[in-house]
CSV table of C-alpha atoms and ligand atoms in Angstrom, one decimal:
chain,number,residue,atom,x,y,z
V,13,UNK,CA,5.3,-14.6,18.7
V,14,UNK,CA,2.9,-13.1,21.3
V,15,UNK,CA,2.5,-9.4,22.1
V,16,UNK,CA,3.1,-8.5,25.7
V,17,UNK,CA,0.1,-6.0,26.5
V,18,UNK,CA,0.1,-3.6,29.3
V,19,UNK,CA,-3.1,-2.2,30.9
V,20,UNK,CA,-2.8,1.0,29.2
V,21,UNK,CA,-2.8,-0.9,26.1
V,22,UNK,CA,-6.0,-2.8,26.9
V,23,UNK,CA,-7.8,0.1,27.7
V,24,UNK,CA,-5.9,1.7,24.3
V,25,UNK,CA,-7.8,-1.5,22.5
V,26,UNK,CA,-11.5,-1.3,24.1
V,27,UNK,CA,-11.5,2.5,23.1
V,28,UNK,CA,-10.1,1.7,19.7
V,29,UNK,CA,-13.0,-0.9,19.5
V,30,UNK,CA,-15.7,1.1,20.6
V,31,UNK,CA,-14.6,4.0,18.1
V,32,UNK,CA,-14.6,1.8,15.2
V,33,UNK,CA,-17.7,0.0,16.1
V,34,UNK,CA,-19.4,3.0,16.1
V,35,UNK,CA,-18.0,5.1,13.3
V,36,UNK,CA,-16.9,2.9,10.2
V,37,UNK,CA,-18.6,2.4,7.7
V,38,UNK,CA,-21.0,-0.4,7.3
V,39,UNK,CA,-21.4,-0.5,3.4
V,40,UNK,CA,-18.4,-1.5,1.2
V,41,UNK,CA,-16.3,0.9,-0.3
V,42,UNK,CA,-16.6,1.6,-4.3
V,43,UNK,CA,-14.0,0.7,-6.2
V,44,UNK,CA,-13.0,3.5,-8.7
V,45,UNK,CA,-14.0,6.9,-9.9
V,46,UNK,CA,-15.2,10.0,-8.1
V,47,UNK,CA,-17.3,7.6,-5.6
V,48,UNK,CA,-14.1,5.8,-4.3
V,49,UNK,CA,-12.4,8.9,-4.1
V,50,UNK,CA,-15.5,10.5,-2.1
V,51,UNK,CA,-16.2,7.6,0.3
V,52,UNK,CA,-12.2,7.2,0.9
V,53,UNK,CA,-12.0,10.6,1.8
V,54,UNK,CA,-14.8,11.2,3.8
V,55,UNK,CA,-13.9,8.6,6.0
V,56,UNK,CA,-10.2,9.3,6.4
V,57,UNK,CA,-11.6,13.0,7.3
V,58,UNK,CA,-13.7,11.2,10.2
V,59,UNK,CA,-11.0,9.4,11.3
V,60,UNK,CA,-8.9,12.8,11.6
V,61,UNK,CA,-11.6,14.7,13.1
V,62,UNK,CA,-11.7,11.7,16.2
V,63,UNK,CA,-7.6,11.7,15.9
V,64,UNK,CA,-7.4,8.0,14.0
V,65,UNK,CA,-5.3,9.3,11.2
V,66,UNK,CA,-1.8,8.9,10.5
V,67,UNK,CA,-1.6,7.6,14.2
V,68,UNK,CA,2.1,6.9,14.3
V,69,UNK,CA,3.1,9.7,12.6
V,70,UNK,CA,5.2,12.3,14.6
V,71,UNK,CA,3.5,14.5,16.9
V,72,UNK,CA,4.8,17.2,15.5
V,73,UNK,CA,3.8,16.7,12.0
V,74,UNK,CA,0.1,15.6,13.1
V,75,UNK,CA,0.2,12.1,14.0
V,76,UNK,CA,0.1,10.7,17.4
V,77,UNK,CA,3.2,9.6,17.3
V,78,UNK,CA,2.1,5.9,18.9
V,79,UNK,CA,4.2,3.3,19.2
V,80,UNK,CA,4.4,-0.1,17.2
V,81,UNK,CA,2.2,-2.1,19.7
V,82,UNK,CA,-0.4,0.4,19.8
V,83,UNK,CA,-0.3,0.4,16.0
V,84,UNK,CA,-0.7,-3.6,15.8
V,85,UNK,CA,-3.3,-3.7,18.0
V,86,UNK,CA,-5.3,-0.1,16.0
V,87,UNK,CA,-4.9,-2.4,12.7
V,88,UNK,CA,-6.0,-5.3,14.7
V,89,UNK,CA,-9.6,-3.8,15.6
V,90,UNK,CA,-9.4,-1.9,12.8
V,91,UNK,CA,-9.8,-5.2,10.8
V,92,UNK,CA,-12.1,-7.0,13.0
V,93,UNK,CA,-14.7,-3.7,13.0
V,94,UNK,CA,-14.6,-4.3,9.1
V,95,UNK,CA,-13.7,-0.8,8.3
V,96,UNK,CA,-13.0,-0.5,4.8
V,97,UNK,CA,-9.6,-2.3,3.1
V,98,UNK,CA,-6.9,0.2,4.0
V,99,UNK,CA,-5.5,-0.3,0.3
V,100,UNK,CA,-7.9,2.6,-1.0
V,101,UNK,CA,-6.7,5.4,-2.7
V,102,UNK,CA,-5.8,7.2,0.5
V,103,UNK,CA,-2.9,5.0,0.8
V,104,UNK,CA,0.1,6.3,-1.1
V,105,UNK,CA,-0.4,9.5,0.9
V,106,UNK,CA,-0.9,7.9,4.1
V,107,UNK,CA,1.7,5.4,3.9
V,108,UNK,CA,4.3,6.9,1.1
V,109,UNK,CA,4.3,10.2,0.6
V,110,UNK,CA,4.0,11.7,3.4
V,111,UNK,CA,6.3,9.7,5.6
V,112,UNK,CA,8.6,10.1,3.0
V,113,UNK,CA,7.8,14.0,3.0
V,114,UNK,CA,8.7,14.0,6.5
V,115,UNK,CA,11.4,12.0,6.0
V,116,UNK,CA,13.1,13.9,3.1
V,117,UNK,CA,11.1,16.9,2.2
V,118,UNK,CA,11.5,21.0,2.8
V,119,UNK,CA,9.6,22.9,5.6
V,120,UNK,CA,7.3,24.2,2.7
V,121,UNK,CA,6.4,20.6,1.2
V,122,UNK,CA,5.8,19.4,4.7
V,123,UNK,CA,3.9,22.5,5.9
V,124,UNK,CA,1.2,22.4,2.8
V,125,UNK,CA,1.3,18.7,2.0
V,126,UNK,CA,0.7,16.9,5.5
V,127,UNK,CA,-1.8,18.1,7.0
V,128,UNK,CA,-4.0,17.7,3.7
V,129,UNK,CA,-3.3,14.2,3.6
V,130,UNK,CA,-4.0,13.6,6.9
V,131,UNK,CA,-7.5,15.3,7.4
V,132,UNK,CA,-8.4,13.4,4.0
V,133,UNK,CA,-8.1,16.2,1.7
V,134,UNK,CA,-5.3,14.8,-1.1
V,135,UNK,CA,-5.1,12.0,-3.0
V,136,UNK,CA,-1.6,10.7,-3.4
V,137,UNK,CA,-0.4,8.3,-6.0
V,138,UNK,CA,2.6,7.0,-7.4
V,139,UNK,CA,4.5,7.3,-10.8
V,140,UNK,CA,7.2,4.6,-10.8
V,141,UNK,CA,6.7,2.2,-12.7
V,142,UNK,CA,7.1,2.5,-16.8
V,143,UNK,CA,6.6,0.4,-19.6
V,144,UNK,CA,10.1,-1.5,-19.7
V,145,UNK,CA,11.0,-0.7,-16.2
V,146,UNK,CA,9.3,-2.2,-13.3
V,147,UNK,CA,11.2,-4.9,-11.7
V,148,UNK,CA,14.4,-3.0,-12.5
V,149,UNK,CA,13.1,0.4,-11.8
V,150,UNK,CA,16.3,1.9,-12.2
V,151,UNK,CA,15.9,1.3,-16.1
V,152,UNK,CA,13.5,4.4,-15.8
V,153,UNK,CA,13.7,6.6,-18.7
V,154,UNK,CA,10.7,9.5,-18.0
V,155,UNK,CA,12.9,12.3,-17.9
V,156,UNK,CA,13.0,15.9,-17.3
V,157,UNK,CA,15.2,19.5,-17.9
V,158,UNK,CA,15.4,22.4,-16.2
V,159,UNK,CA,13.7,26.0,-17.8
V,160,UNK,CA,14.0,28.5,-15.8
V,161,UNK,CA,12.1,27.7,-12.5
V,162,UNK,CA,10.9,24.8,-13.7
V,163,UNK,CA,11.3,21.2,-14.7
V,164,UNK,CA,9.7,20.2,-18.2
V,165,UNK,CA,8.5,16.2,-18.0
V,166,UNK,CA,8.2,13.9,-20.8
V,167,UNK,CA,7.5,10.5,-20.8
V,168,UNK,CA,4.8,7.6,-19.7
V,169,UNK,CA,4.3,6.1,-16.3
V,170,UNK,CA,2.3,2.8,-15.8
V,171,UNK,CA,-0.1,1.1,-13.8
V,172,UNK,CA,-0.7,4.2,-11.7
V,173,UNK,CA,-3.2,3.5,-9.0
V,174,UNK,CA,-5.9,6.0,-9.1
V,175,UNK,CA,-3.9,8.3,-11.0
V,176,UNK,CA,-7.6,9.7,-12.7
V,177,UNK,CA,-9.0,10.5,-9.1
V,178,UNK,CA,-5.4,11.6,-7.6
V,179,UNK,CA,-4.4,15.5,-6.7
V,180,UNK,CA,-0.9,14.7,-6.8
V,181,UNK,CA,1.6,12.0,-7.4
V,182,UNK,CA,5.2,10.9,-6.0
V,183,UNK,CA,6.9,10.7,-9.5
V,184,UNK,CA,10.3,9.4,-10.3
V,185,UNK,CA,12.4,11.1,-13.5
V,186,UNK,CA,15.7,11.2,-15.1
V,187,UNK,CA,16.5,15.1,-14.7
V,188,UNK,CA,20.3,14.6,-15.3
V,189,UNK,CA,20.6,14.3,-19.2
V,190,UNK,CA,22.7,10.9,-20.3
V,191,UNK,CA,22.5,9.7,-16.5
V,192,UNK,CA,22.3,6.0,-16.1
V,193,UNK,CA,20.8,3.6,-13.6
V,194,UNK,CA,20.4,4.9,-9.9
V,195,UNK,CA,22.1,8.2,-11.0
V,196,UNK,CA,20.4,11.3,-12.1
V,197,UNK,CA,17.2,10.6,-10.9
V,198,UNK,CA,14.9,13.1,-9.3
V,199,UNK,CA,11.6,12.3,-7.1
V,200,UNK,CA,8.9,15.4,-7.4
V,201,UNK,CA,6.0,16.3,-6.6
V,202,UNK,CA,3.3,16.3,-9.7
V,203,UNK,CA,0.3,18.5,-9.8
V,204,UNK,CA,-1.9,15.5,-11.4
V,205,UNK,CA,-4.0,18.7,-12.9
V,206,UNK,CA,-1.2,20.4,-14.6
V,207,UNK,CA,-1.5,21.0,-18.6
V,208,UNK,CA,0.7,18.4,-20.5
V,209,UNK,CA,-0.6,15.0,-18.2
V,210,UNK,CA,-3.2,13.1,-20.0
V,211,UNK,CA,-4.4,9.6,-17.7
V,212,UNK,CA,-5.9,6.7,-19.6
V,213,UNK,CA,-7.4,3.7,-17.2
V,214,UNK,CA,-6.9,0.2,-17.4
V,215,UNK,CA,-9.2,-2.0,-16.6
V,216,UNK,CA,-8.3,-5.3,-14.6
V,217,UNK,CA,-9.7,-8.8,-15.0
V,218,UNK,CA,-12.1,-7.7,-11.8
V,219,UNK,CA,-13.4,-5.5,-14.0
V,220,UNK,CA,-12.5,-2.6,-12.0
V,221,UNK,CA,-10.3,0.8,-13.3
V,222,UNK,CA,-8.3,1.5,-10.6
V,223,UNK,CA,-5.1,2.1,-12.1
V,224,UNK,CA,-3.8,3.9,-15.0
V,225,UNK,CA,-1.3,5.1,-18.0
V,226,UNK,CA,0.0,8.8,-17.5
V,227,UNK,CA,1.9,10.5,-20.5
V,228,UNK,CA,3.8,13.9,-20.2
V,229,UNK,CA,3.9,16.0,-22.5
V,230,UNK,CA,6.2,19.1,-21.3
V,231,UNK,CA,4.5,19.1,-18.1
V,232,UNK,CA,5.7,21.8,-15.9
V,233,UNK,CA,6.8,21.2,-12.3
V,234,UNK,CA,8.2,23.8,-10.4
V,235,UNK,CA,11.6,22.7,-8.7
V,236,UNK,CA,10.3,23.8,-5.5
V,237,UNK,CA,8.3,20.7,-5.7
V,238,UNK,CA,11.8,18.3,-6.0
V,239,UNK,CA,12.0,16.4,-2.6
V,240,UNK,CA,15.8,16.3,-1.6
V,241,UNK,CA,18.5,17.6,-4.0
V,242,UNK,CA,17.8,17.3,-7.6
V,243,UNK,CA,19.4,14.2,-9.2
V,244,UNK,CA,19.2,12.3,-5.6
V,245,UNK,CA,15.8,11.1,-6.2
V,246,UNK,CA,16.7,7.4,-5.8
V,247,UNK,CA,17.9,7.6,-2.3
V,248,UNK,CA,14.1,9.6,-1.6
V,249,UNK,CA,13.0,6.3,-3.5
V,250,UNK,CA,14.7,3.5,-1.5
V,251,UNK,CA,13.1,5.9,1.7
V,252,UNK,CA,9.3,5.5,0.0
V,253,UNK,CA,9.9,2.2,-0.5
V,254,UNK,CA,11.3,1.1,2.7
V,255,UNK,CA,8.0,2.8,4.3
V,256,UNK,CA,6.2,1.0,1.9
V,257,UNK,CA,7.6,-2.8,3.3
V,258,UNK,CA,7.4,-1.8,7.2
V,259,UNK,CA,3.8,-1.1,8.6
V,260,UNK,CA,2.1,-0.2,4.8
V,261,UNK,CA,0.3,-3.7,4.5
V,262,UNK,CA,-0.1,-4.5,7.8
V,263,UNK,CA,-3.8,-4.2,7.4
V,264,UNK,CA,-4.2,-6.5,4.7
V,265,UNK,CA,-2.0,-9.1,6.4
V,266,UNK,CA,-4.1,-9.2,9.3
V,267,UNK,CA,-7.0,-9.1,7.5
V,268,UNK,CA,-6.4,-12.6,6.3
V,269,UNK,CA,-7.1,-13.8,9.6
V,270,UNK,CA,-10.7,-12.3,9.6
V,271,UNK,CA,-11.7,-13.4,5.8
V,272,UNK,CA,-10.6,-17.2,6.8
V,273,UNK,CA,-12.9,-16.8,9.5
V,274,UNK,CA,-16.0,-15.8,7.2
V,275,UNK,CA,-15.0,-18.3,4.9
V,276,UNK,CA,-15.0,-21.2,7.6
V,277,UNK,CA,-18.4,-19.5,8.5
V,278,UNK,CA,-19.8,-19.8,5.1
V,279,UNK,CA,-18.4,-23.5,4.1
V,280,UNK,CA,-19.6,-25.0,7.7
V,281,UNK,CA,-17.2,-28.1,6.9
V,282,UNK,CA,-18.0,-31.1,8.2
V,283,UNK,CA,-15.5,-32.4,10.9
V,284,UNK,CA,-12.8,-34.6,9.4
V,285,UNK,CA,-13.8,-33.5,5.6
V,286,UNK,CA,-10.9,-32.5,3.1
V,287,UNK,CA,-12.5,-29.3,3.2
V,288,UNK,CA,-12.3,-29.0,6.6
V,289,UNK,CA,-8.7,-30.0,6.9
V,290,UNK,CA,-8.0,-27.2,4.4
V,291,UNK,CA,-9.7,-24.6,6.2
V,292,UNK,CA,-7.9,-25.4,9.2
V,293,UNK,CA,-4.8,-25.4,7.5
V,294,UNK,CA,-5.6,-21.6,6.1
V,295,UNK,CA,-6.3,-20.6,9.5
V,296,UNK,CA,-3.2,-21.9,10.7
V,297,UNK,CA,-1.3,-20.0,8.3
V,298,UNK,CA,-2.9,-17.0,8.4
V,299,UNK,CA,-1.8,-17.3,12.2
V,300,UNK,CA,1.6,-18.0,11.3
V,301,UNK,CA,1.4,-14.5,9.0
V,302,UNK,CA,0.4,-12.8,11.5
V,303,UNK,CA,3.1,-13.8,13.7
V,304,UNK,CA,5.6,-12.8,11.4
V,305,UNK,CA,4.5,-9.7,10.8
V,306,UNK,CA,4.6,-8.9,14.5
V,307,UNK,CA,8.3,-10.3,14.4
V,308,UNK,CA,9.2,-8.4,11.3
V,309,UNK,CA,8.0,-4.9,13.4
V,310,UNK,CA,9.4,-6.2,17.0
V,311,UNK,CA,12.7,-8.1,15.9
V,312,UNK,CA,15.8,-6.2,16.2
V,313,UNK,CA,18.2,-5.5,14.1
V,314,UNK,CA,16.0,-4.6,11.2
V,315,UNK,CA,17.0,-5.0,7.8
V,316,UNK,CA,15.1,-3.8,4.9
V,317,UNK,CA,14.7,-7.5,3.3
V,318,UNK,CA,13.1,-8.5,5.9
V,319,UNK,CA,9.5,-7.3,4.5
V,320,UNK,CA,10.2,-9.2,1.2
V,321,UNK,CA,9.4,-12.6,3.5
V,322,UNK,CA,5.9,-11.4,4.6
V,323,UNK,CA,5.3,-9.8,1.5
V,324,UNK,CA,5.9,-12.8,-0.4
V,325,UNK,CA,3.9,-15.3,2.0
V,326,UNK,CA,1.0,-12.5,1.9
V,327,UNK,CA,0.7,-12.4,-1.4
V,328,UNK,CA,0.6,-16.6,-1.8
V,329,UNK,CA,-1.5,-16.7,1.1
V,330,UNK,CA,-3.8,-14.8,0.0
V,331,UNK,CA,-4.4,-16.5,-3.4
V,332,UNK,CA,-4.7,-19.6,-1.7
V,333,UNK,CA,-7.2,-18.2,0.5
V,334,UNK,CA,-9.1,-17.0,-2.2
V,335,UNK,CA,-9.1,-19.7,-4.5
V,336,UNK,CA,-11.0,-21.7,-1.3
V,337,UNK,CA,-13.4,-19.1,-0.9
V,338,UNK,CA,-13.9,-19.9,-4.4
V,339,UNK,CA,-14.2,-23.8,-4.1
V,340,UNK,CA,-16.6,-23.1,-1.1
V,341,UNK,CA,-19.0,-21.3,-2.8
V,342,UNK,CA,-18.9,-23.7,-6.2
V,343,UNK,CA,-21.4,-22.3,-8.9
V,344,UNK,CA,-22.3,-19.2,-7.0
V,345,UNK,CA,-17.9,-18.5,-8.0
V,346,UNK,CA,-19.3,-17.5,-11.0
V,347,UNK,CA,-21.3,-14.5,-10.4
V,348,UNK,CA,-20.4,-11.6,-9.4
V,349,UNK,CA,-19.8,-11.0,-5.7
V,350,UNK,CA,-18.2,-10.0,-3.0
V,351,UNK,CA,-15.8,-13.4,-2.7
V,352,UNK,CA,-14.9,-13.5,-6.6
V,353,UNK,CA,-14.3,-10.0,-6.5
V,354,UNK,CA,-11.5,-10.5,-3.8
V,355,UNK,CA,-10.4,-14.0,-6.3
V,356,UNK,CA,-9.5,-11.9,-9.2
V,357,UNK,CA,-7.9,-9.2,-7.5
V,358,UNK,CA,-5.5,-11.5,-5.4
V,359,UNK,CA,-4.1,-12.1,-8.8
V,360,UNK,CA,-2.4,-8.8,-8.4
V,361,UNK,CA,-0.9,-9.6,-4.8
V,362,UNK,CA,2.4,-11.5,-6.8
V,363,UNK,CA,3.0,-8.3,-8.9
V,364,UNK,CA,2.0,-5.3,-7.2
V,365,UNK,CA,4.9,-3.9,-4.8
V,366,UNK,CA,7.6,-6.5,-6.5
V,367,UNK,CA,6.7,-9.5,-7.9
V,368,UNK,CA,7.2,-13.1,-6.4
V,369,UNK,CA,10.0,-13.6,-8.1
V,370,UNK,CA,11.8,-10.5,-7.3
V,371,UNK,CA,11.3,-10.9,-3.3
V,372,UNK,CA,12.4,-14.2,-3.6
V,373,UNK,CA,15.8,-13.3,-5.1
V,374,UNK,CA,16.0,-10.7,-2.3
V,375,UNK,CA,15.5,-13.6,0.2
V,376,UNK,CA,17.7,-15.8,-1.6
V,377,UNK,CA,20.6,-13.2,-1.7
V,378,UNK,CA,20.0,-10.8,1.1
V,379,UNK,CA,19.1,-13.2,3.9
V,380,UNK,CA,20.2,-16.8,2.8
V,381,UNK,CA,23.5,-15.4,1.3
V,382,UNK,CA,23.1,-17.4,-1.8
V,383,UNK,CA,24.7,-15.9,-4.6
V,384,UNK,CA,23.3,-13.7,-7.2
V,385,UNK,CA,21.1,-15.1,-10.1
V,386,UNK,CA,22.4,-14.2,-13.8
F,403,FAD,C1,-2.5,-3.9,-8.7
F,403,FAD,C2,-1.2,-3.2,-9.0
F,403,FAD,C3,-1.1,-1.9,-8.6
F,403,FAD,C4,0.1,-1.2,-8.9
F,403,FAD,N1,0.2,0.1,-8.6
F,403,FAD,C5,1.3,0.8,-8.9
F,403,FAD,C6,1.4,2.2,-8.6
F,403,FAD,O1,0.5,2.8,-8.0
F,403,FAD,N2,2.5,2.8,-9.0
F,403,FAD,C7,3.6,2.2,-9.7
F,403,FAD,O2,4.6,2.9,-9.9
F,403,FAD,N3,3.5,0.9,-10.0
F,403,FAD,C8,2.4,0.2,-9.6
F,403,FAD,N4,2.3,-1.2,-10.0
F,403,FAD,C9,3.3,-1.7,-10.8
F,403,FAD,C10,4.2,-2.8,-10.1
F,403,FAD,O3,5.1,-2.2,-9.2
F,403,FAD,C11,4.9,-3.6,-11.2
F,403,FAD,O4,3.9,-4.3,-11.9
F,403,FAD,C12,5.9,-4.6,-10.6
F,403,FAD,O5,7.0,-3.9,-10.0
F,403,FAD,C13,6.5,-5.5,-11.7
F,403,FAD,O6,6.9,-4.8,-12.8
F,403,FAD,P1,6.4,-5.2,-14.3
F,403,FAD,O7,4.9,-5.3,-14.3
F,403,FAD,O8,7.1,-4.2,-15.2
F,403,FAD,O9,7.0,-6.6,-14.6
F,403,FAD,P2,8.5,-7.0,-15.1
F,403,FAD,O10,9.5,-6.3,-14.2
F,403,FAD,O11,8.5,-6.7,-16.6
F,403,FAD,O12,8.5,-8.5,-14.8
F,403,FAD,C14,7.9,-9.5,-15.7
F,403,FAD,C15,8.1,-10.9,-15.1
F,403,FAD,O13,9.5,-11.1,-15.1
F,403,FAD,C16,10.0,-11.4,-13.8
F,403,FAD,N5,11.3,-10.9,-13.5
F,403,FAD,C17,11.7,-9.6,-13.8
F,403,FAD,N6,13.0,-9.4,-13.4
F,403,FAD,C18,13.4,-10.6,-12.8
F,403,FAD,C19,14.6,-11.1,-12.2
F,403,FAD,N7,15.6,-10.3,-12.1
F,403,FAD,N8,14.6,-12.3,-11.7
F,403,FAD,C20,13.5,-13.2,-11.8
F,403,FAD,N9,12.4,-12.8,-12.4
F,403,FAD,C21,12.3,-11.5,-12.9
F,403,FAD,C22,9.0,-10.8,-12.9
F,403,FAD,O14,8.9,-11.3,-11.6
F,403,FAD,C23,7.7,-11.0,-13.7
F,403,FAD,O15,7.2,-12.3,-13.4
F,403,FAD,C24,1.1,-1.9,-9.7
F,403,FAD,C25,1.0,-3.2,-10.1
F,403,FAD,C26,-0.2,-3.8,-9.7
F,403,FAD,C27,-0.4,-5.3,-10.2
């Protein structure tokens, strides 16, 4: 699929260029820990200050409100500047809460909570996942009742991404006592500083702490901070995570297309090599991603399982990409760098956001009618 471009895109792209050329940052961001939180920040701040931030977010709620094309082609420069990986810890905000806050949430929320997250103020994460319940989030058992003004949390979340540096989190409890499944469930906003939360990282085979355990112990959250009616938190849910497979990774898909490009660079294959032919054949799919995730933004009618397809060839992709960056660089794989950095975290890609094996039973059911599996 190709993208039609007017004139007044063009000039949209050579002015997106030239801001990112000469504002983001040249240095890599920091993983974890106050410094990723400081760097992330300052640069989504910069990016609000010059009106990059939240660009197709309603006008009215302190976006642009710009259209799908102009989006593709700000994450299209915005990758080929280098800018840093849009998955830093401003994401949740960016691309979950707050669309889902404007989406769901009360004139109050909306009124303190966006514009924060926008001029890189607030750190966002998200408490979904548990122990036992990740695929089948429904199984969720952190729960909740109501004292008073307020709704008392107990429980443990699970691989929370930067729930140590985070100011607040999109968390998903039981607040109907004996509820089951999809019913009962509430989605709140969590004061990550409140008394009663206690965050322990974990670190990951990179080496890096970027996600976490969080335990409740009668945590206090005022139900001003439930987003929708109490016990309808799993239709706010569905809304996060239906934000969450439209535009959210679009960055990292098309960011493919520039890492193959630096990994050609590096390997200089010989014309005809098996190396060569393997590069080639990387480039071409990372082509082929892109193209779908243009089709998956363009195509109408839009269904929701349509992001489980380029999620799922993302996340192989990307593994595959990576473990040729690897075989490129041979012995120099083993040390610490840039490349094997990238290697271990693509492990992650088949888990994080529904694993492999969950978006291909949504493909199997939801778009090749096949019928359920057991
Ligand atoms: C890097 C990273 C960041 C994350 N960040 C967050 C975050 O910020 N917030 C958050 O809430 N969560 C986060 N997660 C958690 C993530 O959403 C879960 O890991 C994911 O949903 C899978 O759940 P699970 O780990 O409990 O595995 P399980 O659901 O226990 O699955 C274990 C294995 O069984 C398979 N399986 C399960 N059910 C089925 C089925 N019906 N059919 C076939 N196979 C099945 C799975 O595919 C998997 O291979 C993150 C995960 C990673 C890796």
């Amino acid at each position: 699929m190709r993208l039609e471009l007017s004139t007044d895109d063009l000039a949209f792209r050579s002015l997106a260029r030239e801001w990112l050329r000469e504002n983001a940052p040249r240095k890599r961001a920091p993983h974890e820990g106050k410094t990723a939180r400081d760097f992330a920040l300052s640069w989504l701040s910069k990016c609000h200050a010059a009106g990059w931030s939240g660009i197709a977010w309603p006008i009215e709620y302190g976006g642009r409100g710009f259209s799908p094309t102009r989006l593709v082609i700000w994450y299209e420069e915005y990758v080929r500047s280098r800018a840093p990986s849009v998955l830093d810890c401003t994401f949740v905000g960016l691309n979950h809460a707050g669309p889902t806050l404007i989406a769901c949430g009360s004139e109050e929320q909306k009124a303190f909570h966006l514009p924060r997250i926008l001029a890189g103020e607030s750190i966002w994460c998200q408490g979904f996942s548990e122990p036992n319940s990740g695929s089948d989030l429904a199984s969720l058992k952190t729960s909740a009742v109501v004292d008073g003004d307020h709704l008392v949390v107990n429980g443990q979340k699970i691989w929370t991404s930067y729930a140590d540096i985070a100011d607040y989190q999109e968390l998903l409890i039981r607040t109907e006592l004996g509820s089951v499944r999809h019913k009962g469930l509430s989605w709140v906003i969590c004061d990550m500083k409140s008394p009663g939360i206690s965050i322990r990282p974990i670190e990951n085979m990179a080496g890096v702490r970027h996600f976490a355990e969080v335990f409740y112990d009668n945590a206090r959250i005022p139900l001003s901070n439930v987003v929708g009616p109490l016990n309808d938190g799993w239709r706010v849910a569905m809304t996060t995570l239906g934000f969450e497979r439209k535009t959210a990774a679009m960055g990292l898909q098309l960011d493919l297309s520039i890492k193959i490009e630096d990994i050609i660079a590096i390997a200089e294959p010989v014309h005809g090599s098996a190396m060569a032919e393997r590069l080639a054949d990387l480039r071409a799919e990372a082509a082929a991603l892109r193209a779908m995730t243009y089709r998956a933004l363009f195509r109408e009618p839009k269904t929701p399982s349509d992001g489980s397809l380029v999620r799922l060839y993302f996340a192989e992709l990307s593994q595959r990409l990576h473990q040729a960056a690897m075989d490129v660089l041979g012995a120099e794989a083993l040390t610490d760098n840039y490349w094997s950095h990238e290697y271990l975290e693509a492990y992650s890609e088949t888990i994080a956001g529904g694993t492999a094996e969950i978006q291909r039973n949504i493909i199997a059911e939801r778009i090749l009618g096949l019928p359920r599996s057991a």
